[in-house]
């Protein structure tokens, strides 16, 4: 089919779909306009398996693991930027980039984590501007480092280890603040540490007291919230920290509440049947804002590429139906090294956007009226009806409107990029 026929077919299908949704009281044009204002923060680390550019060693320690050896991973910051640019060009809307400290550019000089400066991210900031990204977010990298080899960082019983990582956290906040100031949108700067133990400890309390102290020192410098938002990320367990994780959910929920920080909820960091969707309207009763790390755990916190699963739909429904979008920073956190990495970004991000679109296309007012009237039969019937409304036509129209490939067409572009660029990285 010629491109113009293709576009015509999408427009025609959209016209019909628009009528169907209108019958349910939903204005698809205004939904698409609102959808285009939602920025997702793409995690840079899908592009190189969380390796960073400090050394050739790549990911080590920290209890997180990228598995697979698909060819073509980014080896330099320039390669990573090229891959990201390709991914952004295939994703509808204007989005953000989430960086980690290990992606610093130090012009060949060895700069340890405690000495990182905003200058080491100048090229990323310039590039974000060139690409008209919606903003940058940032993370301290408290893993893949000799000073994290004991399994403890901010909660270590060794004062010199804690001091080093506190200094890293302080450096990262300054970097985040610079990003936020330069781009005119607050940089969410996240702290996740791997601290924990393989086997049952006899002192759980000591490390938690130390973590609270270290965090207080790390956050002691007051920086403008127009430039920087701090978040803290909990975890249930990791490889090598199966029995005890210092920064548990309760720890950080309490810390975020008491200290006015953002809580980061990673969808892989809870028991497998525990849904993060249900937590949103609970924690947002008491917290101003949260950060999400949207991931897909398969049997464990495996960080698979996000797909359009029931869990993802539930997450989007809670954000949209609860009116919480202005208070939620949506970040992605997955890393699959067994498939084309650009495709992984594109699939995961497009699925996140699809889930938001689906939630926005639902006649929530009508559902709520039924629920409030005790009409649970009607609620169930309508919820199921919504699943087979012509969503794909609206999605394709959105892609067309945003000037990115509709349907599967994006994959051809990724395949061409693989042939021309990725396959040559040997
Ligand atoms: C680890 C956390 C953390 C990392 C990234 C690289 O379990 O989810 O967010 O995945 O920061
Ligand atoms: Zn995470």
Tab-separated table of C-alpha atoms and ligand atoms in Angstrom:
chain	number	residue	atom	x	y	z
A	1	UNK	CA	0.000	0.000	0.000
A	2	UNK	CA	1.309	3.467	-0.845
A	3	UNK	CA	2.016	5.761	2.110
A	4	UNK	CA	-0.859	8.098	1.231
A	5	UNK	CA	-3.343	5.220	0.948
A	6	UNK	CA	-2.067	3.956	4.260
A	7	UNK	CA	-2.659	7.338	5.881
A	8	UNK	CA	-6.104	7.587	4.314
A	9	UNK	CA	-7.048	4.186	5.664
A	10	UNK	CA	-5.912	5.198	9.150
A	11	UNK	CA	-7.938	8.426	8.939
A	12	UNK	CA	-11.020	6.575	7.756
A	13	UNK	CA	-10.754	4.017	10.530
A	14	UNK	CA	-10.233	6.825	13.033
A	15	UNK	CA	-13.394	8.558	11.857
A	16	UNK	CA	-15.399	5.419	12.577
A	17	UNK	CA	-13.681	4.798	15.908
A	18	UNK	CA	-14.305	8.400	16.945
A	19	UNK	CA	-18.046	7.808	16.506
A	20	UNK	CA	-17.958	4.616	18.538
A	21	UNK	CA	-16.202	6.340	21.438
A	22	UNK	CA	-18.494	9.358	21.114
A	23	UNK	CA	-21.456	7.033	21.703
A	24	UNK	CA	-19.823	6.291	25.052
A	25	UNK	CA	-19.396	9.991	25.700
A	26	UNK	CA	-15.654	10.065	24.983
A	27	UNK	CA	-14.118	12.730	22.744
A	28	UNK	CA	-11.118	11.035	21.146
A	29	UNK	CA	-9.646	14.262	19.719
A	30	UNK	CA	-9.358	15.780	23.148
A	31	UNK	CA	-8.010	12.510	24.571
A	32	UNK	CA	-5.190	12.554	21.990
A	33	UNK	CA	-4.402	16.145	22.823
A	34	UNK	CA	-4.132	15.346	26.518
A	35	UNK	CA	-2.110	12.211	25.810
A	36	UNK	CA	0.465	14.208	23.853
A	37	UNK	CA	1.225	16.230	26.993
A	38	UNK	CA	2.364	13.181	29.000
A	39	UNK	CA	6.114	12.695	29.071
A	40	UNK	CA	7.593	9.285	29.809
A	41	UNK	CA	11.174	9.148	31.066
A	42	UNK	CA	13.103	6.650	28.947
A	43	UNK	CA	15.875	4.937	30.847
A	44	UNK	CA	19.192	5.202	29.023
A	45	UNK	CA	20.423	1.917	30.508
A	46	UNK	CA	18.392	-0.340	28.201
A	47	UNK	CA	20.838	0.673	25.455
A	48	UNK	CA	23.966	-0.859	26.965
A	49	UNK	CA	22.751	-3.377	29.559
A	50	UNK	CA	23.409	-0.993	32.493
A	51	UNK	CA	27.119	-0.951	31.674
A	52	UNK	CA	27.924	2.746	31.652
A	53	UNK	CA	31.107	4.153	30.197
A	54	UNK	CA	33.427	4.241	33.205
A	55	UNK	CA	35.289	1.100	32.212
A	56	UNK	CA	34.968	-1.897	29.936
A	57	UNK	CA	33.853	-4.106	32.799
A	58	UNK	CA	30.171	-3.182	32.577
A	59	UNK	CA	27.531	-4.231	35.058
A	60	UNK	CA	28.841	-5.910	38.163
A	61	UNK	CA	27.381	-6.240	41.623
A	62	UNK	CA	24.244	-4.633	42.921
A	63	UNK	CA	22.107	-7.682	42.495
A	64	UNK	CA	20.693	-6.545	39.164
A	65	UNK	CA	21.387	-8.486	36.033
A	66	UNK	CA	21.037	-8.030	32.290
A	67	UNK	CA	20.932	-11.354	30.497
A	68	UNK	CA	21.488	-11.987	26.796
A	69	UNK	CA	24.160	-11.133	24.263
A	70	UNK	CA	22.259	-9.654	21.348
A	71	UNK	CA	24.800	-7.881	19.153
A	72	UNK	CA	25.038	-4.124	18.794
A	73	UNK	CA	24.958	-2.655	22.270
A	74	UNK	CA	26.099	0.954	22.599
A	75	UNK	CA	29.768	1.203	23.585
A	76	UNK	CA	30.098	4.958	23.819
A	77	UNK	CA	27.899	7.866	24.776
A	78	UNK	CA	27.689	8.916	21.122
A	79	UNK	CA	26.455	5.456	20.162
A	80	UNK	CA	23.947	5.483	22.996
A	81	UNK	CA	22.644	8.891	21.921
A	82	UNK	CA	22.302	7.709	18.321
A	83	UNK	CA	20.340	4.657	19.464
A	84	UNK	CA	18.133	6.765	21.712
A	85	UNK	CA	17.460	9.235	18.903
A	86	UNK	CA	16.314	6.326	16.748
A	87	UNK	CA	14.016	5.105	19.514
A	88	UNK	CA	12.520	8.568	20.179
A	89	UNK	CA	11.822	8.948	16.459
A	90	UNK	CA	9.562	5.890	16.613
A	91	UNK	CA	7.637	6.813	19.772
A	92	UNK	CA	4.708	9.243	19.599
A	93	UNK	CA	4.885	12.300	21.861
A	94	UNK	CA	7.657	14.272	23.503
A	95	UNK	CA	9.521	12.443	26.231
A	96	UNK	CA	12.285	12.669	28.798
A	97	UNK	CA	15.572	10.828	29.282
A	98	UNK	CA	16.630	9.165	32.522
A	99	UNK	CA	20.409	8.981	33.020
A	100	UNK	CA	22.624	7.263	35.558
A	101	UNK	CA	25.874	8.585	37.015
A	102	UNK	CA	27.850	5.846	35.204
A	103	UNK	CA	27.032	7.598	31.916
A	104	UNK	CA	29.278	10.563	32.765
A	105	UNK	CA	31.601	11.807	30.024
A	106	UNK	CA	34.978	12.588	31.512
A	107	UNK	CA	37.071	12.884	28.335
A	108	UNK	CA	39.128	9.851	29.235
A	109	UNK	CA	40.011	11.060	32.742
A	110	UNK	CA	39.331	8.722	35.647
A	111	UNK	CA	36.847	10.576	37.839
A	112	UNK	CA	35.525	8.617	40.768
A	113	UNK	CA	31.851	8.729	41.657
A	114	UNK	CA	32.323	11.071	44.596
A	115	UNK	CA	33.986	13.644	42.347
A	116	UNK	CA	31.511	13.788	39.481
A	117	UNK	CA	30.561	17.278	38.340
A	118	UNK	CA	27.699	18.750	36.316
A	119	UNK	CA	30.264	19.403	33.532
A	120	UNK	CA	30.539	15.658	33.001
A	121	UNK	CA	26.955	15.698	31.780
A	122	UNK	CA	27.170	18.839	29.652
A	123	UNK	CA	26.966	16.914	26.405
A	124	UNK	CA	23.891	15.058	27.572
A	125	UNK	CA	22.247	18.361	28.492
A	126	UNK	CA	23.120	19.900	25.117
A	127	UNK	CA	21.859	16.830	23.347
A	128	UNK	CA	18.582	16.855	25.288
A	129	UNK	CA	18.115	20.425	24.124
A	130	UNK	CA	18.994	19.604	20.499
A	131	UNK	CA	16.525	16.729	20.518
A	132	UNK	CA	13.847	18.895	22.189
A	133	UNK	CA	13.413	16.299	24.895
A	134	UNK	CA	10.869	17.132	27.594
A	135	UNK	CA	13.615	16.975	30.220
A	136	UNK	CA	16.290	14.923	31.934
A	137	UNK	CA	16.096	12.770	35.044
A	138	UNK	CA	19.021	11.340	36.947
A	139	UNK	CA	20.159	8.525	39.249
A	140	UNK	CA	23.112	7.995	41.512
A	141	UNK	CA	24.918	4.746	40.637
A	142	UNK	CA	25.500	2.960	43.928
A	143	UNK	CA	26.634	-0.320	42.328
A	144	UNK	CA	29.235	-1.735	39.896
A	145	UNK	CA	32.038	-0.231	41.942
A	146	UNK	CA	34.743	-1.640	44.244
A	147	UNK	CA	33.307	0.360	47.156
A	148	UNK	CA	30.002	-1.524	46.701
A	149	UNK	CA	31.602	-4.977	46.655
A	150	UNK	CA	30.761	-5.706	50.299
A	151	UNK	CA	27.079	-5.464	49.386
A	152	UNK	CA	26.685	-2.253	51.368
A	153	UNK	CA	26.936	1.409	50.387
A	154	UNK	CA	25.012	4.125	52.280
A	155	UNK	CA	24.116	1.608	55.018
A	156	UNK	CA	27.595	0.156	55.438
A	157	UNK	CA	28.979	-0.177	58.944
A	158	UNK	CA	32.277	1.145	57.562
A	159	UNK	CA	32.181	4.923	57.979
A	160	UNK	CA	34.615	5.530	55.105
A	161	UNK	CA	32.391	3.582	52.700
A	162	UNK	CA	29.331	5.550	53.798
A	163	UNK	CA	31.232	8.795	53.420
A	164	UNK	CA	32.175	7.962	49.837
A	165	UNK	CA	28.616	7.133	48.831
A	166	UNK	CA	27.149	10.138	50.620
A	167	UNK	CA	29.578	12.264	48.606
A	168	UNK	CA	28.374	10.518	45.456
A	169	UNK	CA	24.766	11.288	46.351
A	170	UNK	CA	25.617	14.943	47.003
A	171	UNK	CA	27.423	15.158	43.648
A	172	UNK	CA	24.429	13.599	41.889
A	173	UNK	CA	21.982	16.084	43.372
A	174	UNK	CA	24.110	18.967	42.066
A	175	UNK	CA	24.211	17.328	38.658
A	176	UNK	CA	20.447	16.816	38.720
A	177	UNK	CA	19.886	20.419	39.774
A	178	UNK	CA	22.055	21.616	36.881
A	179	UNK	CA	20.059	19.502	34.429
A	180	UNK	CA	16.795	20.849	35.799
A	181	UNK	CA	17.946	24.461	35.797
A	182	UNK	CA	19.327	24.330	32.278
A	183	UNK	CA	16.316	22.605	30.793
A	184	UNK	CA	13.697	24.473	32.827
A	185	UNK	CA	12.015	21.357	34.176
A	186	UNK	CA	12.800	19.654	37.472
A	187	UNK	CA	15.133	16.682	37.225
A	188	UNK	CA	13.883	13.774	39.315
A	189	UNK	CA	17.053	12.453	40.925
A	190	UNK	CA	16.611	8.989	42.318
A	191	UNK	CA	18.487	7.048	44.977
A	192	UNK	CA	18.473	3.292	44.803
A	193	UNK	CA	21.057	1.286	46.729
A	194	UNK	CA	21.574	-2.476	46.673
A	195	UNK	CA	22.376	-2.827	50.383
A	196	UNK	CA	21.323	-6.114	51.908
A	197	UNK	CA	22.427	-9.626	52.719
A	198	UNK	CA	22.181	-13.069	51.224
A	199	UNK	CA	21.482	-14.784	54.509
A	200	UNK	CA	19.537	-13.855	57.602
A	201	UNK	CA	21.219	-11.065	59.523
A	202	UNK	CA	21.023	-10.634	63.260
A	203	UNK	CA	21.134	-6.862	62.996
A	204	UNK	CA	18.484	-5.400	60.725
A	205	UNK	CA	18.095	-2.246	62.754
A	206	UNK	CA	21.703	-1.028	62.699
A	207	UNK	CA	21.909	-0.734	58.918
A	208	UNK	CA	18.574	1.034	58.749
A	209	UNK	CA	19.664	3.599	61.312
A	210	UNK	CA	22.799	4.177	59.298
A	211	UNK	CA	20.842	4.478	56.055
A	212	UNK	CA	18.531	7.095	57.553
A	213	UNK	CA	21.595	9.053	58.747
A	214	UNK	CA	23.389	8.778	55.417
A	215	UNK	CA	20.303	9.917	53.524
A	216	UNK	CA	19.887	12.908	55.803
A	217	UNK	CA	23.482	13.939	55.067
A	218	UNK	CA	23.092	13.266	51.364
A	219	UNK	CA	19.966	15.469	51.197
A	220	UNK	CA	21.205	18.177	53.556
A	221	UNK	CA	22.054	20.743	50.887
A	222	UNK	CA	18.947	22.694	50.014
A	223	UNK	CA	18.462	22.957	46.266
A	224	UNK	CA	15.647	24.590	44.347
A	225	UNK	CA	12.699	22.260	43.782
A	226	UNK	CA	12.069	23.938	40.418
A	227	UNK	CA	15.305	22.275	39.336
A	228	UNK	CA	15.541	19.143	41.434
A	229	UNK	CA	13.139	16.613	42.936
A	230	UNK	CA	14.585	13.872	45.160
A	231	UNK	CA	13.216	10.360	45.117
A	232	UNK	CA	14.032	7.170	47.004
A	233	UNK	CA	13.455	3.669	45.634
A	234	UNK	CA	12.684	0.612	47.725
A	235	UNK	CA	13.204	-3.022	46.858
A	236	UNK	CA	12.051	-6.386	48.141
A	237	UNK	CA	15.122	-8.472	47.390
A	238	UNK	CA	17.947	-8.831	44.896
A	239	UNK	CA	20.442	-11.453	43.793
A	240	UNK	CA	22.652	-11.782	46.866
A	241	UNK	CA	20.229	-9.818	49.046
A	242	UNK	CA	17.503	-12.421	49.303
A	243	UNK	CA	17.123	-12.392	53.065
A	244	UNK	CA	17.410	-8.736	53.904
A	245	UNK	CA	17.236	-5.430	52.032
A	246	UNK	CA	17.958	-2.349	54.108
A	247	UNK	CA	15.911	-0.010	51.908
A	248	UNK	CA	12.611	-1.845	52.105
A	249	UNK	CA	9.233	-0.410	51.115
A	250	UNK	CA	8.312	0.503	54.671
A	251	UNK	CA	11.680	2.168	55.213
A	252	UNK	CA	11.387	4.458	52.223
A	253	UNK	CA	7.674	5.093	52.554
A	254	UNK	CA	8.386	6.349	56.047
A	255	UNK	CA	11.443	8.295	54.942
A	256	UNK	CA	9.671	9.946	52.009
A	257	UNK	CA	6.724	10.958	54.191
A	258	UNK	CA	8.774	12.301	57.040
A	259	UNK	CA	11.344	14.120	54.887
A	260	UNK	CA	9.116	15.293	52.042
A	261	UNK	CA	10.756	13.218	49.306
A	262	UNK	CA	9.263	11.453	46.326
A	263	UNK	CA	8.756	7.727	46.714
A	264	UNK	CA	9.842	5.628	43.751
A	265	UNK	CA	7.687	2.564	43.195
A	266	UNK	CA	9.344	0.048	40.870
A	267	UNK	CA	6.749	-2.434	39.624
A	268	UNK	CA	9.301	-5.258	39.934
A	269	UNK	CA	10.119	-4.540	43.568
A	270	UNK	CA	7.205	-6.214	45.317
A	271	UNK	CA	5.920	-9.711	45.841
A	272	UNK	CA	4.917	-11.176	42.482
A	273	UNK	CA	1.165	-10.997	43.108
A	274	UNK	CA	1.300	-7.583	44.747
A	275	UNK	CA	0.147	-4.854	42.350
A	276	UNK	CA	1.701	-1.402	42.354
A	277	UNK	CA	-1.483	0.037	40.785
A	278	UNK	CA	-3.330	-0.331	44.065
A	279	UNK	CA	-0.624	1.526	45.978
A	280	UNK	CA	-0.970	4.770	44.024
A	281	UNK	CA	-4.171	6.085	45.584
A	282	UNK	CA	-2.894	5.062	49.002
A	283	UNK	CA	0.500	6.708	49.011
A	284	UNK	CA	-0.800	9.805	47.212
A	285	UNK	CA	-3.164	10.487	50.108
A	286	UNK	CA	-0.076	11.505	52.026
A	287	UNK	CA	2.785	12.133	49.575
A	288	UNK	CA	2.825	15.068	47.141
A	289	UNK	CA	4.390	13.231	44.221
A	290	UNK	CA	5.793	9.852	43.298
A	291	UNK	CA	8.117	8.386	40.690
A	292	UNK	CA	7.300	5.141	38.923
A	293	UNK	CA	9.808	2.679	37.554
A	294	UNK	CA	7.644	0.719	35.182
A	295	UNK	CA	9.105	-2.712	34.594
A	296	UNK	CA	7.891	-6.278	34.049
A	297	UNK	CA	8.997	-8.932	36.452
A	298	UNK	CA	8.674	-12.514	35.254
A	299	UNK	CA	8.710	-14.755	38.329
A	300	UNK	CA	11.144	-12.320	39.941
A	301	UNK	CA	12.417	-8.761	39.443
A	302	UNK	CA	13.676	-9.771	36.005
A	303	UNK	CA	13.271	-6.372	34.328
A	304	UNK	CA	11.665	-7.701	31.140
A	305	UNK	CA	10.452	-5.247	28.510
A	306	UNK	CA	7.115	-3.725	29.479
A	307	UNK	CA	4.155	-5.164	27.561
A	308	UNK	CA	0.483	-4.227	27.436
A	309	UNK	CA	-0.424	-6.516	30.321
A	310	UNK	CA	-3.334	-6.366	32.739
A	311	UNK	CA	-0.922	-4.985	35.331
A	312	UNK	CA	0.142	-2.177	33.042
A	313	UNK	CA	-3.459	-1.337	32.212
A	314	UNK	CA	-4.344	-1.286	35.894
A	315	UNK	CA	-1.423	1.046	36.589
A	316	UNK	CA	-2.497	3.462	33.851
A	317	UNK	CA	-6.128	3.339	34.991
A	318	UNK	CA	-5.168	4.304	38.514
A	319	UNK	CA	-3.080	7.226	37.279
A	320	UNK	CA	-5.669	8.489	34.818
A	321	UNK	CA	-8.932	7.698	36.588
A	322	UNK	CA	-7.619	8.989	39.907
A	323	UNK	CA	-6.593	12.296	38.291
A	324	UNK	CA	-3.071	11.689	39.554
A	325	UNK	CA	-1.063	12.320	36.369
A	326	UNK	CA	0.239	15.754	37.457
A	327	UNK	CA	1.707	14.148	40.603
A	328	UNK	CA	3.301	11.091	39.005
A	329	UNK	CA	6.609	10.998	37.167
A	330	UNK	CA	6.512	8.009	34.850
A	331	UNK	CA	9.887	6.375	34.324
A	332	UNK	CA	10.707	3.054	32.717
A	333	UNK	CA	13.138	0.520	34.123
A	334	UNK	CA	13.817	-2.617	32.122
A	335	UNK	CA	16.845	-4.041	30.362
A	336	UNK	CA	16.707	-6.952	28.001
A	337	UNK	CA	19.996	-7.840	26.318
A	338	UNK	CA	18.531	-10.760	24.366
A	339	UNK	CA	16.683	-8.692	21.741
A	340	UNK	CA	17.375	-5.597	19.679
A	341	UNK	CA	17.814	-2.918	22.331
A	342	UNK	CA	16.302	-0.084	20.301
A	343	UNK	CA	13.244	-2.253	19.684
A	344	UNK	CA	13.066	-2.939	23.431
A	345	UNK	CA	12.763	0.797	24.154
A	346	UNK	CA	10.234	1.291	21.387
A	347	UNK	CA	8.045	-1.652	22.391
A	348	UNK	CA	8.096	-0.863	26.107
A	349	UNK	CA	7.475	2.856	25.715
A	350	UNK	CA	4.774	2.448	23.092
A	351	UNK	CA	3.058	-0.029	25.428
A	352	UNK	CA	3.191	2.444	28.300
A	353	UNK	CA	1.585	5.087	26.086
A	354	UNK	CA	-1.004	2.608	24.801
A	355	UNK	CA	-1.986	1.764	28.364
A	356	UNK	CA	-2.446	5.460	29.161
A	357	UNK	CA	-4.487	5.929	25.988
A	358	UNK	CA	-6.711	2.968	26.829
A	359	UNK	CA	-7.370	4.369	30.291
A	360	UNK	CA	-8.142	7.815	28.850
A	361	UNK	CA	-10.547	6.343	26.298
A	362	UNK	CA	-12.641	4.714	29.007
A	363	UNK	CA	-15.850	6.533	29.984
A	364	UNK	CA	-14.791	6.724	33.597
A	365	UNK	CA	-17.683	8.988	34.542
A	366	UNK	CA	-20.230	6.439	33.334
A	367	UNK	CA	-18.439	3.605	35.121
A	368	UNK	CA	-18.287	5.606	38.310
A	369	UNK	CA	-21.987	6.484	38.133
A	370	UNK	CA	-22.851	2.787	37.858
A	371	UNK	CA	-20.569	1.916	40.727
A	372	UNK	CA	-21.981	4.646	42.949
A	373	UNK	CA	-25.494	3.505	42.117
A	374	UNK	CA	-24.624	-0.065	43.090
A	375	UNK	CA	-24.997	-1.244	39.489
A	376	UNK	CA	-22.082	-3.679	39.526
A	377	UNK	CA	-23.616	-5.678	36.686
A	378	UNK	CA	-23.489	-2.663	34.409
A	379	UNK	CA	-19.962	-1.804	35.572
A	380	UNK	CA	-18.685	-5.282	34.698
A	381	UNK	CA	-20.506	-5.312	31.372
A	382	UNK	CA	-19.106	-1.940	30.328
A	383	UNK	CA	-15.570	-2.713	31.499
A	384	UNK	CA	-15.603	-5.821	29.315
A	385	UNK	CA	-17.198	-3.992	26.385
A	386	UNK	CA	-14.390	-1.431	26.456
A	387	UNK	CA	-11.812	-4.122	25.796
A	388	UNK	CA	-13.006	-4.656	22.229
A	389	UNK	CA	-13.755	-1.074	21.169
A	390	UNK	CA	-11.668	0.071	18.158
A	391	UNK	CA	-8.687	1.211	20.176
A	392	UNK	CA	-6.153	0.337	17.466
A	393	UNK	CA	-7.680	2.880	15.102
A	394	UNK	CA	-7.212	5.638	17.667
A	395	UNK	CA	-3.652	4.538	18.403
A	396	UNK	CA	-2.723	4.499	14.709
A	397	UNK	CA	-4.252	7.942	14.250
A	398	UNK	CA	-2.193	9.195	17.183
A	399	UNK	CA	1.004	7.819	15.604
A	400	UNK	CA	0.113	9.471	12.308
A	401	UNK	CA	-0.657	12.747	14.052
A	402	UNK	CA	2.655	12.611	15.910
A	403	UNK	CA	4.524	11.746	12.732
A	404	UNK	CA	5.832	8.352	13.834
A	405	UNK	CA	5.172	4.997	12.152
A	406	UNK	CA	1.786	3.428	12.846
A	407	UNK	CA	1.253	-0.296	13.298
A	408	UNK	CA	4.346	-2.452	12.836
A	409	UNK	CA	6.056	-0.053	10.436
A	410	UNK	CA	8.485	1.081	13.128
A	411	UNK	CA	10.080	-2.371	13.098
A	412	UNK	CA	11.288	-1.969	9.515
A	413	UNK	CA	13.122	1.150	10.605
A	414	UNK	CA	14.711	-0.658	13.530
A	415	UNK	CA	15.765	-3.498	11.236
A	416	UNK	CA	17.340	-1.048	8.794
A	417	UNK	CA	19.140	0.649	11.693
A	418	UNK	CA	20.360	-2.721	12.865
A	419	UNK	CA	21.806	-3.485	9.421
A	420	UNK	CA	23.342	-0.074	8.882
A	421	UNK	CA	24.575	0.705	12.385
A	422	UNK	CA	24.204	-1.905	15.118
A	423	UNK	CA	25.541	-4.875	13.157
A	424	UNK	CA	28.759	-2.963	12.496
A	425	UNK	CA	29.577	-2.688	16.185
A	426	UNK	CA	31.928	-5.596	16.703
B	1	LIG	C1	17.311	-1.950	40.751
B	1	LIG	C2	16.489	-0.729	40.605
B	1	LIG	C3	17.154	0.426	39.931
B	1	LIG	C4	17.948	0.024	38.700
B	1	LIG	C5	18.339	1.154	37.807
B	1	LIG	C6	19.489	0.803	36.939
B	1	LIG	O1	16.616	-3.031	41.194
B	1	LIG	O2	15.301	-1.036	39.945
B	1	LIG	O3	16.204	1.402	39.643
B	1	LIG	O4	17.259	-0.899	37.918
B	1	LIG	O5	18.509	2.296	38.500
B	2	LIG	ZN1	14.020	0.652	39.452
